[in-house]
Coordinates of N, CA and C in Angstrom, one line a residue:
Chain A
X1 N -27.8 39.9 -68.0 CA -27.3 38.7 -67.3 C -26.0 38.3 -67.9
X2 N -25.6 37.6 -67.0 CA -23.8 37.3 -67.4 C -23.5 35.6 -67.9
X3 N -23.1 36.0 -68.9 CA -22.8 34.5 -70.0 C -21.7 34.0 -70.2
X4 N -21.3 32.6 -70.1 CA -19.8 32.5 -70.5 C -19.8 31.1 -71.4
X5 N -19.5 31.3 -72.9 CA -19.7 30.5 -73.6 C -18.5 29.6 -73.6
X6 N -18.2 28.5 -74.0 CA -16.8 27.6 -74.2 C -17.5 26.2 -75.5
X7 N -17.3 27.3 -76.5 CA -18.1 26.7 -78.0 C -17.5 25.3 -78.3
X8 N -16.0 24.7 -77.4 CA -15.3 23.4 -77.8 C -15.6 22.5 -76.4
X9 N -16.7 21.4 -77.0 CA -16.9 20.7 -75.8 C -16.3 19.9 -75.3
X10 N -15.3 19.2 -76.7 CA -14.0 18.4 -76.5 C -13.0 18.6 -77.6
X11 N -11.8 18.5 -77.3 CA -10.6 18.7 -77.8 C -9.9 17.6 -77.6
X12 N -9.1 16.5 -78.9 CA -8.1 16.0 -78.7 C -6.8 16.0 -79.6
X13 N -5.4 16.3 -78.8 CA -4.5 16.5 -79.7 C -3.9 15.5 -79.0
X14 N -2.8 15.4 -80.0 CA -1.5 14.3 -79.4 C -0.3 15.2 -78.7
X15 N 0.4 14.4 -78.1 CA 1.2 15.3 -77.2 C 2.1 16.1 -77.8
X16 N 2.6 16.9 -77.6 CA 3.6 18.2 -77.9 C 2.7 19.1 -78.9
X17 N 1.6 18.8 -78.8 CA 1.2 19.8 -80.2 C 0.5 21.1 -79.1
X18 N 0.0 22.1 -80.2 CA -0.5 23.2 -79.1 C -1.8 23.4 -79.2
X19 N -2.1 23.8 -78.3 CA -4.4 23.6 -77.9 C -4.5 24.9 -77.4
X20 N -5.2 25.2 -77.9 CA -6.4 26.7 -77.8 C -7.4 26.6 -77.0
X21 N -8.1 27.3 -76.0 CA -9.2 26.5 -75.7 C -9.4 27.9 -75.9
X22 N -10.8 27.9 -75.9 CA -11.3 29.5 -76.3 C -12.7 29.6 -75.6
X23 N -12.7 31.0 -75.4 CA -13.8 31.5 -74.2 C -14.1 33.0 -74.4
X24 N -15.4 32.8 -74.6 CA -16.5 34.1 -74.7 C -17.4 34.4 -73.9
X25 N -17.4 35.8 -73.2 CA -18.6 36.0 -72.4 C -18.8 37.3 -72.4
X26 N -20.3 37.6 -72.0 CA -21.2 38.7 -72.0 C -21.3 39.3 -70.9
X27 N -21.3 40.0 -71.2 CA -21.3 40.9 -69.4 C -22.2 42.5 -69.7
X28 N -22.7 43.3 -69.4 CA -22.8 44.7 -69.4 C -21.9 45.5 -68.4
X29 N -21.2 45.0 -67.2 CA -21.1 45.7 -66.8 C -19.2 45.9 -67.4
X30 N -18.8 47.3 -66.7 CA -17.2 47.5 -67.3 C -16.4 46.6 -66.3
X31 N -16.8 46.3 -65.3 CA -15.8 45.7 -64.1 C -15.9 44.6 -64.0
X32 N -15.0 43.6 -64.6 CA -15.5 42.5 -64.1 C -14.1 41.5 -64.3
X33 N -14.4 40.3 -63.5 CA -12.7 39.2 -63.5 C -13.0 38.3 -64.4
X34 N -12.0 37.9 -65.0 CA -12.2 36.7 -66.2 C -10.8 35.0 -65.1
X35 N -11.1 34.8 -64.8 CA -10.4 33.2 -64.5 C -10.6 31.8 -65.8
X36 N -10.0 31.0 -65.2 CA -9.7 30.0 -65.9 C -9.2 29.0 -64.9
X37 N -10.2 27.6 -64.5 CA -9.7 26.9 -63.5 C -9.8 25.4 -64.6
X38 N -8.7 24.5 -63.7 CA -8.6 23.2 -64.2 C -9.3 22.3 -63.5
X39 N -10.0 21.2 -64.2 CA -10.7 20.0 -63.1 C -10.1 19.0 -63.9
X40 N -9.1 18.5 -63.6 CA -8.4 17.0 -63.5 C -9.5 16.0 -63.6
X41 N -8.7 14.6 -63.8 CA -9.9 13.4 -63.2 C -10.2 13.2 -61.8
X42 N -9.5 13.7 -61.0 CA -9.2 13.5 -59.4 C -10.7 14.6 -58.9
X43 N -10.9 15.0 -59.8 CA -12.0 16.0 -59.6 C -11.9 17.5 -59.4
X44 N -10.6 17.9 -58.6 CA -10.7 19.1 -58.0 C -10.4 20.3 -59.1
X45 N -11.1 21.4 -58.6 CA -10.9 22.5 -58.9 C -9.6 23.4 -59.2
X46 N -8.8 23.3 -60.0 CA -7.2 24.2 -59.7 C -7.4 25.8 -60.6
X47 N -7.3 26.7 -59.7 CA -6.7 27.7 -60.0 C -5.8 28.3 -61.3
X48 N -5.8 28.6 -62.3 CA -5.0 28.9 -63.5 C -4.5 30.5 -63.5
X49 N -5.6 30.8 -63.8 CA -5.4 32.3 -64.0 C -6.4 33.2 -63.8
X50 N -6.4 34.3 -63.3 CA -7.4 35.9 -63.3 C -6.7 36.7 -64.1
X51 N -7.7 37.4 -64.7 CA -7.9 38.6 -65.1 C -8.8 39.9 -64.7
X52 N -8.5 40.9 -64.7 CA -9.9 41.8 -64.7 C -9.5 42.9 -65.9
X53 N -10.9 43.7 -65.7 CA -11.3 44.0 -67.4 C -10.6 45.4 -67.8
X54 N -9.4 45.3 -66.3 CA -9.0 46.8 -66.6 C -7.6 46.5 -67.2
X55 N -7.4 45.1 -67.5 CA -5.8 44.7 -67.9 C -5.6 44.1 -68.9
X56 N -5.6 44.3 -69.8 CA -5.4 43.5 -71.4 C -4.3 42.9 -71.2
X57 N -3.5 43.6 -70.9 CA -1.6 42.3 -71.3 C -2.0 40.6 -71.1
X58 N -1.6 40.8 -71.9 CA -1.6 39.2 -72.3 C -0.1 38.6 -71.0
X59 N -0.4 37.4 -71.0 CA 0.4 36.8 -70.0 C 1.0 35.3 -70.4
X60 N 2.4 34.8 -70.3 CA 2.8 33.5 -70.5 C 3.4 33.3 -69.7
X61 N 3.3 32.0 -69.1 CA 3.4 31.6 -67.6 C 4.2 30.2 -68.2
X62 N 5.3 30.1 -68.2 CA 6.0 28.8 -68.7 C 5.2 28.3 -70.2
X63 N 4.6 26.7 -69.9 CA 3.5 26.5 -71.0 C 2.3 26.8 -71.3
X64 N 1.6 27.4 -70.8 CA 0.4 28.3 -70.5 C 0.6 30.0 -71.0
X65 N -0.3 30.5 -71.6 CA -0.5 31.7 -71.9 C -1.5 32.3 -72.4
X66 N -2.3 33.7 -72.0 CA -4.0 34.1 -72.2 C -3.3 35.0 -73.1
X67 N -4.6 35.1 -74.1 CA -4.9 36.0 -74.5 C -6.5 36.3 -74.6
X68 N -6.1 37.7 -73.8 CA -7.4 38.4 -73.4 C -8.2 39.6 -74.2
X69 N -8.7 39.8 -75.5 CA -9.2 40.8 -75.8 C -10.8 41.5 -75.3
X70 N -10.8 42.4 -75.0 CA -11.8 42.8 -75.2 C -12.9 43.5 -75.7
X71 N -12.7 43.2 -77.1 CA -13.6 44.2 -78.2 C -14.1 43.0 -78.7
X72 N -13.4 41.9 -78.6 CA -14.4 40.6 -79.0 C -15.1 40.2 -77.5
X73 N -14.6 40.2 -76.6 CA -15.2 39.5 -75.3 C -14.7 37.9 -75.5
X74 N -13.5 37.7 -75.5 CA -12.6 36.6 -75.7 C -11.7 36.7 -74.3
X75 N -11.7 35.8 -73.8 CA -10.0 35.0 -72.9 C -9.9 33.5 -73.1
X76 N -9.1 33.6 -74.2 CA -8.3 32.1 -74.9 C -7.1 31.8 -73.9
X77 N -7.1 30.7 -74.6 CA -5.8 30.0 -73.5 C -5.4 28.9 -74.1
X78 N -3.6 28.9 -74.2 CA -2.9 28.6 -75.0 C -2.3 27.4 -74.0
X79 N -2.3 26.0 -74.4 CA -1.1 25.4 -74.0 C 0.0 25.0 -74.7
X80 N 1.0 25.5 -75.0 CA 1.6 25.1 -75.5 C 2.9 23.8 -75.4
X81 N 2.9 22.8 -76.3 CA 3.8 21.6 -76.2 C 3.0 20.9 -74.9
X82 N 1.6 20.6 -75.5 CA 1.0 20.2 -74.4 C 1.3 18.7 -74.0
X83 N 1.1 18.1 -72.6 CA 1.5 16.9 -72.0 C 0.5 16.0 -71.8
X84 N 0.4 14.6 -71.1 CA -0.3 14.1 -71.4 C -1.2 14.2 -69.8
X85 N -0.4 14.8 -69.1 CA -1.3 15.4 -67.7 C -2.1 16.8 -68.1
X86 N -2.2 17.5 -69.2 CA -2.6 18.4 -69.0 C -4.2 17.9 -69.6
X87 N -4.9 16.9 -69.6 CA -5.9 16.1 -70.1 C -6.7 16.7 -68.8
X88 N -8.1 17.0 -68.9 CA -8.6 17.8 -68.1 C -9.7 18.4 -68.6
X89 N -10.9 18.7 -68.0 CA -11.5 19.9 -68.1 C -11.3 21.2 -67.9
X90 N -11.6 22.1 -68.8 CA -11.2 23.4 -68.6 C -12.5 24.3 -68.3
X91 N -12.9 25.1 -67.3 CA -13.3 26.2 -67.2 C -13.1 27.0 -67.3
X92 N -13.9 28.4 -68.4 CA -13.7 29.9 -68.1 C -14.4 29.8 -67.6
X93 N -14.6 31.3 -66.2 CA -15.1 31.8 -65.3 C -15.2 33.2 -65.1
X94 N -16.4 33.8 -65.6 CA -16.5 35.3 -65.2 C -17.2 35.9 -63.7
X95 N -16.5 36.8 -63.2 CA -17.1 37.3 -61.6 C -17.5 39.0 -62.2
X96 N -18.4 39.0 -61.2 CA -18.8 41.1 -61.6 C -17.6 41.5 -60.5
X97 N -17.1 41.4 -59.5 CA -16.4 41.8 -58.9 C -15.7 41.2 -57.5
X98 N -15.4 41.9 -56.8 CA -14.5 41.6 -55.5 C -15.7 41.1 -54.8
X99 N -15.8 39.7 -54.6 CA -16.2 38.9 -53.7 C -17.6 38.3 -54.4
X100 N -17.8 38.4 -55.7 CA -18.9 37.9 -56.0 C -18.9 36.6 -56.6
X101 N -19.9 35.8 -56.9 CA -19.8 34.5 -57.5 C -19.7 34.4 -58.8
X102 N -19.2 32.9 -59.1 CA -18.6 33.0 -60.7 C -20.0 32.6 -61.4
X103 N -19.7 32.9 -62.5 CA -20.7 32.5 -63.8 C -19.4 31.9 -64.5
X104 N -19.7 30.1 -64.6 CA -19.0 29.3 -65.7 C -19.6 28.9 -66.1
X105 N -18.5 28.7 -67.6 CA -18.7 28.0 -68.8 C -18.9 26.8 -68.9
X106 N -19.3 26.3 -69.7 CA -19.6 24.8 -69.8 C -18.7 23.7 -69.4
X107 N -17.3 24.3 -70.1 CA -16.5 23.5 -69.8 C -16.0 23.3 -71.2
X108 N -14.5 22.5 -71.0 CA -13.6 22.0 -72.6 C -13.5 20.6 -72.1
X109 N -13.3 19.8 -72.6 CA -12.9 18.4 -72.4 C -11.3 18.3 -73.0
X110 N -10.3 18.5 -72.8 CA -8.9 18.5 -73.3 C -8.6 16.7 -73.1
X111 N -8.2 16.1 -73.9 CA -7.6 14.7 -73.8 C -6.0 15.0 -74.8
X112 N -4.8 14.9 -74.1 CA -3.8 14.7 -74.8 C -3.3 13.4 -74.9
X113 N -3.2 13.1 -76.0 CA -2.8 11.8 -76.3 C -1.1 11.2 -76.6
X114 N -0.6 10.1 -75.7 CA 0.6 9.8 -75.9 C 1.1 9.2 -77.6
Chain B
X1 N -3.4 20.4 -51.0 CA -4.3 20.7 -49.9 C -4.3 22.1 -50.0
X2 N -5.6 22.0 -50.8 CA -6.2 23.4 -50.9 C -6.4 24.7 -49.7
X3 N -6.5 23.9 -48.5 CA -6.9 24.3 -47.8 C -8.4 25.1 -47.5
X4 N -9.0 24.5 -48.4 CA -10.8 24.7 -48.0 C -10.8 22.8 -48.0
X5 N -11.3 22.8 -47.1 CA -11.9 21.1 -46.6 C -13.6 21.1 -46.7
X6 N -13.4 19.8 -47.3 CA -15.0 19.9 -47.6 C -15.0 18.0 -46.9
X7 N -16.0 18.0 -45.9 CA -16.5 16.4 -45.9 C -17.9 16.2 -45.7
X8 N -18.1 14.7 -46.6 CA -17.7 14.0 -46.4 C -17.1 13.7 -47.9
X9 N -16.2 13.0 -48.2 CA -15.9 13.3 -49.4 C -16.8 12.5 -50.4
X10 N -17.4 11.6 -50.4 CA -18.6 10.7 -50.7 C -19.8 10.6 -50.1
X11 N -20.7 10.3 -50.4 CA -22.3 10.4 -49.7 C -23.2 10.0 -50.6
X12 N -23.3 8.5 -50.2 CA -24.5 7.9 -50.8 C -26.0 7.9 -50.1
X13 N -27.2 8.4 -50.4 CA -28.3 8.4 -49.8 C -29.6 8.0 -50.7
X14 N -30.5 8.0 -49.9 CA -31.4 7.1 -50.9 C -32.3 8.6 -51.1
X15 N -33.7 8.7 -52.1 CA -34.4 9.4 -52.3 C -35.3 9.8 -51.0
X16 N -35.7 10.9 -50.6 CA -36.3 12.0 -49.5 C -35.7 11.8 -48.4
X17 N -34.3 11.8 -48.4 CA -33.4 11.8 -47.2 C -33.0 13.2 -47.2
X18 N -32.5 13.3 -46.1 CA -31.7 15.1 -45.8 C -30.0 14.6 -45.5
X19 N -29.6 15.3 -45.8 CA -28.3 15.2 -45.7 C -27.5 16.3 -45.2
X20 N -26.4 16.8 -45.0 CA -25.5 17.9 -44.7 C -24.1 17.9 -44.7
X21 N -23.5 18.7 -45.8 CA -22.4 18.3 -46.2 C -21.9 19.5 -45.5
X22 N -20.4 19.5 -45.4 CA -19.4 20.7 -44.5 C -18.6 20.8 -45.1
X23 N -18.2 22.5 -45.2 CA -16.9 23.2 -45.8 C -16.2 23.7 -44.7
X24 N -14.8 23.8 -44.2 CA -14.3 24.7 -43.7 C -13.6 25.9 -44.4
X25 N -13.4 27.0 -44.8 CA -13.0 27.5 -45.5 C -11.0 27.8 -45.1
X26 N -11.0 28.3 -46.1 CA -9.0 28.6 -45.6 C -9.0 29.7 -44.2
X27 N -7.9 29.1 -43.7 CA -7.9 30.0 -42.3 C -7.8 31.3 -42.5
X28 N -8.7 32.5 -42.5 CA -9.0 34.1 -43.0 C -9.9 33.9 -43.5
X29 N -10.0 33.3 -43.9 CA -11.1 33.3 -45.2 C -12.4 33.4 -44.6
X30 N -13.3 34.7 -44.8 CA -14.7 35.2 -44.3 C -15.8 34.9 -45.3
X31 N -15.3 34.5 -46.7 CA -16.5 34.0 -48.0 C -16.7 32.4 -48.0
X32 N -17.8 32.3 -47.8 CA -17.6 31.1 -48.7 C -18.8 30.7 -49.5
X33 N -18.8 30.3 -50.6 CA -19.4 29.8 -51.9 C -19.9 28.3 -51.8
X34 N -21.2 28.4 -52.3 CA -21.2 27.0 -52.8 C -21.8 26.9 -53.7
X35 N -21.0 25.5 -55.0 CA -21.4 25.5 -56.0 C -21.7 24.1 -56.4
X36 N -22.9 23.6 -57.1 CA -23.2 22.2 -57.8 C -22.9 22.3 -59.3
X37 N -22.2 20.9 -59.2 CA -21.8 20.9 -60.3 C -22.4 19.4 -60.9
X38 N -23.3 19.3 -61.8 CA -23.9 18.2 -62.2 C -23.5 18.3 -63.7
X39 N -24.3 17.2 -64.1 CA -24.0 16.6 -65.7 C -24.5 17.4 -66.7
X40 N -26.0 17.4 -66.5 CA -26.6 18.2 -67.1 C -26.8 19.9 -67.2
X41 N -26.5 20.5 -65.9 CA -26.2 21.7 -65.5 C -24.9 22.9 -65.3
X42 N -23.9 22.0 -65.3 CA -22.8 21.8 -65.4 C -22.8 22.2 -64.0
X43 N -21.5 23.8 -63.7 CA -20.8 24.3 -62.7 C -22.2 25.6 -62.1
X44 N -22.8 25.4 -61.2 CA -23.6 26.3 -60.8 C -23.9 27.0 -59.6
X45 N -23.9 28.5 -59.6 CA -23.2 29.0 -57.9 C -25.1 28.4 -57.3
X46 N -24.4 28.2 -55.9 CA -25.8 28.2 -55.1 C -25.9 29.1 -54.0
X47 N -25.0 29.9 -53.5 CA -25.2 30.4 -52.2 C -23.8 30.9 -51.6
X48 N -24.0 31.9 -51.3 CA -22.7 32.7 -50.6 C -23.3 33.0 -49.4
X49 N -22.2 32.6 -48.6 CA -22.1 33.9 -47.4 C -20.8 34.4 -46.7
X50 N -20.4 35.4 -46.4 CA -19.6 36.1 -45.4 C -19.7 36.5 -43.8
X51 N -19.1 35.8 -43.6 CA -19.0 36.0 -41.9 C -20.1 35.9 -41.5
X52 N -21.1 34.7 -41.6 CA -22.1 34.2 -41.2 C -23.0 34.9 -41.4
X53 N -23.3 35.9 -42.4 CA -24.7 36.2 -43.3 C -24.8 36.0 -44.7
X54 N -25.6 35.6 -45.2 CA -26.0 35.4 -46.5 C -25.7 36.5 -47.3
X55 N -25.1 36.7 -48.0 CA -24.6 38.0 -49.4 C -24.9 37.7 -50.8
X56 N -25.5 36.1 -50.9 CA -26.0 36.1 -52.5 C -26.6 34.4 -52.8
X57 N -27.5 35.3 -53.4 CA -27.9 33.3 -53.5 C -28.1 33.2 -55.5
X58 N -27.8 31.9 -55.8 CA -28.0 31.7 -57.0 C -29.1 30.6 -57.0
X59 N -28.8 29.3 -58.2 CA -30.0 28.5 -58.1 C -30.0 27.5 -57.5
X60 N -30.2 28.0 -56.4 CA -30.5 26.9 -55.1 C -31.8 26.7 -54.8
X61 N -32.2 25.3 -55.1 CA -33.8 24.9 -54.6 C -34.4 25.3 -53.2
X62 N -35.6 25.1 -52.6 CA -36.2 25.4 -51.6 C -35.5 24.6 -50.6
X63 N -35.4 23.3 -51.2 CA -35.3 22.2 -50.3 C -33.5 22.1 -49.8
X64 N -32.9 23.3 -50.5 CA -31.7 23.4 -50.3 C -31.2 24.3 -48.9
X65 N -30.5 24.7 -47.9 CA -30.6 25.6 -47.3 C -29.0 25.6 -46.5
X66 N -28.7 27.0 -46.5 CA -26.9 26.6 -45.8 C -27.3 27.7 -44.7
X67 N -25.9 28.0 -43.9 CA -25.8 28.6 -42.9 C -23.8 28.4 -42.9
X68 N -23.7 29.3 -42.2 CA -22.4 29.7 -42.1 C -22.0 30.3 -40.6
X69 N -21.4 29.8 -39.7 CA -21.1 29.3 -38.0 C -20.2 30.0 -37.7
X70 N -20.5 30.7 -36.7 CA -19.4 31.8 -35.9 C -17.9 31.5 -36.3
X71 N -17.8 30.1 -36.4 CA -16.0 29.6 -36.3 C -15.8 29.9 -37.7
X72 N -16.8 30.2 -38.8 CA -17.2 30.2 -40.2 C -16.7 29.2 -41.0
X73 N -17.0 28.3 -40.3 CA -17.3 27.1 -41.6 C -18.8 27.4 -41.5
X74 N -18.8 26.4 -42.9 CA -20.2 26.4 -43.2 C -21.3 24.8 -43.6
X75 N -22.4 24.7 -44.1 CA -23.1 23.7 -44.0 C -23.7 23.8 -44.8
X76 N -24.2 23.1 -45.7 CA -25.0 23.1 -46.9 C -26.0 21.7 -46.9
X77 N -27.6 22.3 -46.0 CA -28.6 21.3 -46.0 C -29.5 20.9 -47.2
X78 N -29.2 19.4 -47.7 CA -30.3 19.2 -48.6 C -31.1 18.0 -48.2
X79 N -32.3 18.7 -48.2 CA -33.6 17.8 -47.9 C -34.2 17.2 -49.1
X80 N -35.5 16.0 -48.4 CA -36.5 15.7 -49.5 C -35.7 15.2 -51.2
X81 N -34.1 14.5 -50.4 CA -33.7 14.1 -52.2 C -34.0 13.5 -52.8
X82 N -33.8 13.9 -54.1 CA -33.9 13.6 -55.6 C -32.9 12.9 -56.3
X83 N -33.2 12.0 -57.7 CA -32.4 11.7 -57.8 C -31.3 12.5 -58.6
X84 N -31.7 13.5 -59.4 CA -31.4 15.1 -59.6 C -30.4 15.6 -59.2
X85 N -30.4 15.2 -57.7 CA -29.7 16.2 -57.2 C -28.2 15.5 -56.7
X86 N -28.3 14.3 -57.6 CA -26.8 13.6 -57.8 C -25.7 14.7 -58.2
X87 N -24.4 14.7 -57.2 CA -23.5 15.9 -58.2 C -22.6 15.8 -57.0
X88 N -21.6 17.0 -58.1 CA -20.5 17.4 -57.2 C -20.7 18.4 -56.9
X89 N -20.6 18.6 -55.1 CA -21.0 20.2 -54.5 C -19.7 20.5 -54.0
X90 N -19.4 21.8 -54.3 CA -18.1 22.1 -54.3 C -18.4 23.5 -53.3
X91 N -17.4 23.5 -52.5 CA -17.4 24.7 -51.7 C -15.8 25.7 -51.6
X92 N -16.1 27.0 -51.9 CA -14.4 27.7 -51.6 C -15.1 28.9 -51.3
X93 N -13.7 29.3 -51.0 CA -14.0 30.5 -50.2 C -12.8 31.8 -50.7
X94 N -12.9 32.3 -50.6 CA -11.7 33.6 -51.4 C -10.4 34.3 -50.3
X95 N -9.9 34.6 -50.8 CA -8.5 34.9 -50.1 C -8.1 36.1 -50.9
X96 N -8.4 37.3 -49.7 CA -7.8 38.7 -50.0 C -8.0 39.0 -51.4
X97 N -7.0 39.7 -52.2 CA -7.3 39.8 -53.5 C -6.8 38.8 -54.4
X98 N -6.3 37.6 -53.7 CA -5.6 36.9 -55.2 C -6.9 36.4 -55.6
X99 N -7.8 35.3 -54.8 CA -8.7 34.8 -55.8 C -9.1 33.5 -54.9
X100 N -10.0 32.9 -55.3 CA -10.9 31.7 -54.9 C -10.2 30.0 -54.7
X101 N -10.3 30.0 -53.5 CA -10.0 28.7 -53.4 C -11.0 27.6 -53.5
X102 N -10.8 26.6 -54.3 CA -11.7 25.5 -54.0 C -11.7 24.4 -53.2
X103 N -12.5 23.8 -52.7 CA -12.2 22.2 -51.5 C -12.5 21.4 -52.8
X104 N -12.0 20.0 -52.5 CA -12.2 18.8 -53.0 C -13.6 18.0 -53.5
X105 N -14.5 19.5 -53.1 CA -15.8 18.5 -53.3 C -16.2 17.3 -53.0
X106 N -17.7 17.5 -53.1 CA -17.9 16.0 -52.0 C -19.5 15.7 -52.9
X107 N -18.9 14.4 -53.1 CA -20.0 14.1 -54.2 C -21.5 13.1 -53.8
X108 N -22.2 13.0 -53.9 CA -23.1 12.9 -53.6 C -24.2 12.3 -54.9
X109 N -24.4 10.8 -54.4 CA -25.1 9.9 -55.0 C -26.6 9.8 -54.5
X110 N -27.7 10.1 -54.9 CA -28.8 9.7 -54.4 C -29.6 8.7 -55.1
X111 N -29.7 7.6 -54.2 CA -30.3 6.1 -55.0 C -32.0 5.8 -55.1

């Protein structure tokens, strides 16, 4: 069965500092997508980032950046010079493949503080 | 605007009511997902289908049941409610190879 841990239930930093949120999951099989979606207070679901398990490069997207290993079974996620909108729930999200359902994490509670 | 629509966007109902909440998925879009997302359970898939047959169910109750309509939106019936089954039901649907869209969710209070 497929697991996706998020061991920080809540996180608070003050603003400009930088947050980790960190994500572990189990899988047996070799194919599989790693995401990372945002839920605001507004409620909705936003899109961040995919991965699949055939692509290690790490990626920095302005203030945002993963790092994806997998010999730990890790996809961390970096905000760095974080803001006070980036306050949020964070989900990791693992899929077995093209068109299947996600298995998420619990969730991070991020609060940045002015 | 995500473009997966989900209504109604709120839904208050009392206990052993049925209810039926609607996704339309993004215009192509042949998947669509639905997922509860409660307090205690957190984010949880319940039910897929593609171009109006079922391709995967997760933990969706008996009393739970969707379908998915030629024009392919879809419907997500819940009967006999609980107060349990208070939550955010979220529905998306996928787009080619980038990845999953989600609607706004439509939350649902049972009193």
């Amino acid at each position: 069965a497929q697991k996706v841990t998020q061991a920080q239930t809540e996180i608070s930093v003050v603003e400009k500092e930088d947050v980790t949120l960190d994500c572990v999951y189990e899988t047996r099989d070799t194919t599989y997508y790693l995401f990372w979606y945002k839920q605001p207070p507004s409620g909705e679901l936003v899109f961040l980032i995919r991965r699949n398990s055939f692509d290690e490069q790490n990626e920095i997207s302005g203030r945002y950046s993963w790092n994806f290993q997998k010999s730990t079974s890790s996809f961390n996620f970096t905000i760095t010079a974080s803001q006070v909108v980036d306050s949020a729930v964070y989900f990791c999200a693992l899929s077995l493949g093209y068109g299947q359902n996600f298995v998420f994490g619990p969730g991070t509670r991020l609060s940045v503080l002015p | 605007d995500s473009g997966v629509t989900q209504t109604p966007k709120h839904l208050i109902t009392a206990t052993g009511q049925r209810v039926t909440l609607r996704c339309s998925p993004r215009s192509g879009d042949l998947s669509v997902y639905w997922y509860q997302q409660s307090l205690d359970q957190g984010l949880q898939f319940l039910i897929q289908y593609y171009n109006g047959e079922e391709r995967a169910k997760g933990n969706i109750l008996e009393r739970f049941s969707a379908q998915q309509f030629p024009d392919l939106h879809s419907e997500l019936n819940l009967s006999s409610l609980e107060l349990g089954d208070s939550a955010l039901y979220f529905c998306a649907s996928k787009n080619g190879n980038y990845g999953y869209t989600f609607g706004s969710g439509t939350r649902l209070t049972v009193v």
